[in-house]
Amino acid sequence: MIESIKVKTKNECDELWKTHPALADGTSSSITAENFPLYIAAVGHLILYSPEHISAAINTAKRDGLDVLENFLKQKKIEETGHDQWARSDLAALDRGNDLQIETINSPAVKSFLLWIYDVARNDLISYLTYIYSVEYITGYLGPKFLALVEKNTGIARDRSTVLAKHADIDGQHADEILPWISWLAETAAEPHVQNKIFSSIERCATFTNELMSEIFENKKTYAPNRSTTPAIQMEIH
């Protein structure tokens, strides 16, 4: 199962890189110095909620008597806490006075994805672990190429996009660490059609990446920063 998951995720990444207009196999000019900070803010908004989602998954593992997974997720929460600060620092340097905030950025793609993540964290740990694996694989695999494209189009060097660069450096290894847990949980659950569920979650993560890039770099949806002090989405995790 592990090998089929890796192949599926790589194929989704390759398809995205080759066919999305904002990437176009590294030839697109859609990414600009003006819209790139929006992408950083949207990614930062997503990362902001990672500890809360992991907390929900910890509660689910505890409820289901999965003590070993509960302990793994507790360590994962420690590892993921504070990464939103990287996005804040990047925006302070890149936003050029537009006052983008990761708490209040209004991204329909991110909002929809956050609600899905929260749902699977509470109700479907196989899909939740697959989400973690998928986004880490996508970041580790496509991140370096994406950052090279950003630098080519905007002149913004990799070390000025720390939230993306640091995750690109570490997420490939983190993704590999998640795979055995997905396999173990799938065997433990003994669900019918579990591979279809895993593949569906991989596709959901690839779809989110596609939607976010279209939203920001191709102007496919109405996209505007929320200038209020109220977060664009609020989670209630108990």
mmCIF file of C-alpha atoms in Angstrom, residues 8 12 18 29-30 34 36 44 65 70 78 80-81 87 111 113 115 122 167 185 198-199 204 206 209-210 215 227 233:
data_model
loop_
_atom_site.group_PDB
_atom_site.id
_atom_site.type_symbol
_atom_site.label_atom_id
_atom_site.label_comp_id
_atom_site.label_asym_id
_atom_site.label_seq_id
_atom_site.Cartn_x
_atom_site.Cartn_y
_atom_site.Cartn_z
ATOM 1 C CA LYS A 8 -0.405 8.334 -6.580
ATOM 2 C CA GLU A 12 -0.817 14.267 -8.756
ATOM 3 C CA LYS A 18 2.824 20.436 -15.885
ATOM 4 C CA SER A 29 4.749 34.288 -15.757
ATOM 5 C CA SER A 30 1.558 34.469 -13.652
ATOM 6 C CA GLU A 34 2.355 41.860 -6.334
ATOM 7 C CA PHE A 36 3.054 36.449 -4.269
ATOM 8 C CA GLY A 44 0.280 31.293 6.681
ATOM 9 C CA GLY A 65 -7.977 3.980 22.097
ATOM 10 C CA GLU A 70 -1.986 9.763 20.150
ATOM 11 C CA ILE A 78 5.156 20.279 19.096
ATOM 12 C CA GLU A 80 4.349 22.176 13.916
ATOM 13 C CA THR A 81 3.721 24.880 16.496
ATOM 14 C CA ALA A 87 4.880 33.608 7.299
ATOM 15 C CA LYS A 111 -11.445 28.274 4.216
ATOM 16 C CA PHE A 113 -9.857 23.195 2.967
ATOM 17 C CA LEU A 115 -13.196 22.938 7.242
ATOM 18 C CA ARG A 122 -12.449 14.643 14.313
ATOM 19 C CA HIS A 167 8.937 23.541 4.731
ATOM 20 C CA LEU A 185 -4.087 2.601 10.712
ATOM 21 C CA ILE A 198 -6.711 7.378 0.873
ATOM 22 C CA PHE A 199 -6.550 8.225 -2.821
ATOM 23 C CA ARG A 204 -8.492 16.593 -2.212
ATOM 24 C CA ALA A 206 -4.018 18.319 -4.875
ATOM 25 C CA THR A 209 -3.317 23.377 -4.227
ATOM 26 C CA ASN A 210 -4.808 23.827 -7.693
ATOM 27 C CA GLU A 215 -7.454 31.912 -6.912
ATOM 28 C CA ARG A 227 -8.993 44.186 6.642
ATOM 29 C CA ILE A 233 -12.492 31.555 9.908
#
